[in-house]
Amino acid sequence: MALELRLDGAVVLVTGGVRGVGAGVTRTFLRAGAEVVTCARTEPERPVRAGDKASAFISCDVRDPKEVDALIDEIVRRHGRLDVVVNNAGGAPYAEVANASPRFHEKIVALNLLAPLTVARAANAVMQRQDGGGVIVNISSVSATRPSPGTASYGAAKAGLDNLTATLAVEWAPKVRVNALDVGMVRTEHSHLHYGDEAGVAAVGATVPLGRLAEPDEIGSCAVFLASPLASYVSGACLTVHGGGELPAFLAASNSQATERKEPV
């Protein structure tokens, strides 16, 4: 039997919530009955929808503290409160450390670490005044916990975001719970840029124990859980959402299947 989580009437902000993983998070909160506000630098052609519910949009560069303050103020003006923030905005293009400029790395860290801190700080100021407090969910990455060649500054920033999650959970308790999702590979409208055609996406999915990439709405379901009363005693946690992880590289290189398997001594 499916368990349906309801967040009827909750006011939720999803940064970068208009495409990719963010759109999946937005749709899932909409289906749970929440009032969802999305933000990005550029307004999408149409709002994210789930059934007869649609998200609202406010333009914001989450790297700019003044714009973030204005964003939070406008949400409170419209709705009178802010219950949940999902810090989803982030990402990085492929660039090896030696070939990228210091300015490039600064911008990646600003978007993936400093921006979530800025948004969380502004949201916390509102949530601390509310009787019910609030919840912050940071969308992090498995790159935080393993080498991240080609996206080194991104992986380092996400590692910092995981640590920030644990620290804010201590500083802002008991009114505000703070958790993170360490997300693995997700199938989005831009998957072809990373993995190629459908055959490439399928081949990459086959390296995951569950045999496929995640769908954006599956990430959203985990965010809804962390925001819900079912997770009322969960704070400072990083929930890994990666389908079992990636098969170790040594398995592909090993010829153990072609020889008699021996138990280790």
Coordinates of C-alpha atoms in Angstrom, one line a residue, residues 77-234:
R77 CA 4.3 39.1 2.6
R78 CA 2.2 36.9 0.3
H79 CA 1.7 33.9 2.6
G80 CA 2.4 35.1 6.1
R81 CA 4.9 32.4 6.8
L82 CA 7.6 30.1 5.4
D83 CA 7.6 26.5 6.5
V84 CA 10.1 24.6 4.3
V85 CA 13.1 25.6 2.2
V86 CA 14.6 23.2 -0.3
N87 CA 18.1 24.5 -1.3
N88 CA 18.3 22.9 -4.7
A89 CA 20.0 25.5 -6.9
G90 CA 23.5 24.4 -7.8
G91 CA 25.5 22.5 -10.3
A92 CA 28.8 22.8 -12.3
P93 CA 30.1 22.2 -15.8
Y94 CA 33.0 19.8 -16.4
A95 CA 36.4 21.4 -15.9
E96 CA 39.6 20.0 -14.7
V97 CA 41.2 21.9 -11.9
A98 CA 44.4 22.8 -13.8
N99 CA 42.5 24.1 -16.8
A100 CA 39.9 26.3 -14.9
S101 CA 40.5 29.8 -13.6
P102 CA 40.4 30.7 -9.9
R103 CA 37.3 32.8 -10.8
F104 CA 35.6 29.7 -12.1
H105 CA 36.1 27.8 -8.9
E106 CA 34.9 30.8 -6.8
K107 CA 31.7 30.9 -8.7
I108 CA 31.1 27.2 -8.3
V109 CA 31.6 27.4 -4.5
A110 CA 29.5 30.5 -4.3
L111 CA 26.5 28.7 -6.0
N112 CA 26.8 25.4 -4.3
L113 CA 27.8 26.3 -0.8
L114 CA 27.6 30.1 0.0
A115 CA 24.2 30.5 -1.7
P116 CA 22.5 27.7 0.3
L117 CA 24.0 29.3 3.5
T118 CA 22.6 32.7 2.5
V119 CA 19.1 31.3 1.8
A120 CA 19.1 29.2 4.9
R121 CA 20.1 32.1 7.1
A122 CA 17.4 34.4 5.8
A123 CA 14.8 31.6 6.1
N124 CA 15.9 30.7 9.6
A125 CA 15.2 34.3 10.8
V126 CA 11.6 33.8 9.8
M127 CA 11.2 30.2 11.0
Q128 CA 12.6 31.0 14.5
R129 CA 9.7 33.4 15.0
Q130 CA 7.0 30.9 14.0
D131 CA 5.3 28.7 16.5
G132 CA 5.9 25.6 14.3
G133 CA 9.5 26.5 13.4
G134 CA 10.5 25.2 10.0
V135 CA 12.5 22.7 7.9
I136 CA 15.5 23.2 5.6
V137 CA 16.5 20.5 3.1
N138 CA 19.8 20.9 1.3
I139 CA 20.2 19.1 -2.0
S140 CA 23.7 17.9 -1.9
S141 CA 25.5 15.2 -3.9
V142 CA 27.4 11.9 -3.6
S143 CA 30.3 14.0 -4.9
A144 CA 30.6 15.2 -1.4
T145 CA 31.7 11.8 -0.2
R146 CA 33.9 10.6 -3.0
P147 CA 36.5 11.9 -5.5
S148 CA 34.9 14.3 -8.0
P149 CA 37.3 14.5 -11.0
G150 CA 36.3 17.1 -13.5
T151 CA 34.1 18.8 -10.9
A152 CA 36.5 19.2 -8.0
S153 CA 35.2 22.6 -6.7
Y154 CA 31.6 21.2 -6.9
G155 CA 32.5 18.1 -4.9
A156 CA 34.4 20.2 -2.3
A157 CA 31.4 22.7 -2.0
K158 CA 29.0 19.8 -1.5
A159 CA 31.2 18.3 1.2
G160 CA 31.0 21.7 2.8
L161 CA 27.2 21.7 2.4
D162 CA 27.0 18.4 4.2
N163 CA 29.1 19.8 7.1
L164 CA 27.0 23.0 7.1
T165 CA 23.9 20.9 7.4
A166 CA 25.1 19.2 10.5
T167 CA 26.2 22.5 12.1
L168 CA 23.0 24.4 11.4
A169 CA 21.0 21.6 12.8
V170 CA 22.8 22.1 16.1
E171 CA 22.8 25.9 16.0
W172 CA 19.1 26.3 15.0
A173 CA 17.5 23.5 17.0
P174 CA 14.9 23.0 18.3
K175 CA 12.8 25.3 16.1
V176 CA 14.4 24.4 12.8
R177 CA 15.3 21.0 11.5
V178 CA 18.1 20.9 8.8
N179 CA 18.9 17.9 6.7
A180 CA 20.5 17.1 3.3
L181 CA 20.0 14.7 0.5
D182 CA 23.2 13.3 -1.0
V183 CA 21.9 12.6 -4.5
G184 CA 23.4 10.3 -7.1
M185 CA 22.8 10.3 -10.9
V186 CA 19.4 11.6 -12.0
R187 CA 17.7 11.4 -15.3
T188 CA 16.7 14.9 -16.4
E189 CA 16.0 16.8 -19.6
H190 CA 19.8 17.5 -19.7
S191 CA 21.0 13.9 -19.2
H192 CA 22.1 13.7 -22.8
L193 CA 24.7 16.4 -22.2
H194 CA 26.4 14.1 -19.7
Y195 CA 25.6 10.6 -20.9
G196 CA 24.8 10.8 -24.6
D197 CA 21.9 9.2 -26.3
E198 CA 19.4 6.7 -24.9
A199 CA 21.9 3.9 -25.2
G200 CA 24.4 6.0 -23.2
V201 CA 21.9 6.7 -20.5
A202 CA 21.0 3.1 -20.3
A203 CA 24.6 2.0 -20.1
V204 CA 25.3 4.5 -17.3
G205 CA 22.1 3.3 -15.5
A206 CA 23.4 -0.2 -15.7
T207 CA 26.3 0.7 -13.4
V208 CA 23.9 1.5 -10.6
P209 CA 22.7 -1.5 -8.5
L210 CA 19.1 -0.6 -9.0
G211 CA 19.7 -0.7 -12.7
R212 CA 18.7 2.9 -13.7
L213 CA 19.1 6.6 -13.0
A214 CA 16.8 8.2 -10.5
E215 CA 13.8 10.2 -11.6
P216 CA 13.6 13.9 -10.3
D217 CA 10.3 13.2 -8.6
E218 CA 12.0 10.4 -6.5
I219 CA 14.4 13.0 -5.1
G220 CA 11.3 15.1 -4.4
S221 CA 9.7 12.3 -2.5
C222 CA 12.7 12.1 -0.2
A223 CA 12.6 15.9 0.3
V224 CA 8.9 15.7 1.2
F225 CA 9.6 13.0 3.7
L226 CA 12.3 15.0 5.5
A227 CA 9.9 18.0 5.5
S228 CA 7.1 16.0 6.9
P229 CA 6.1 15.1 10.5
L230 CA 7.3 11.5 9.9
A231 CA 10.8 12.9 10.0
S232 CA 10.2 15.0 13.2
Y233 CA 13.2 13.6 15.0
V234 CA 15.5 13.7 12.0

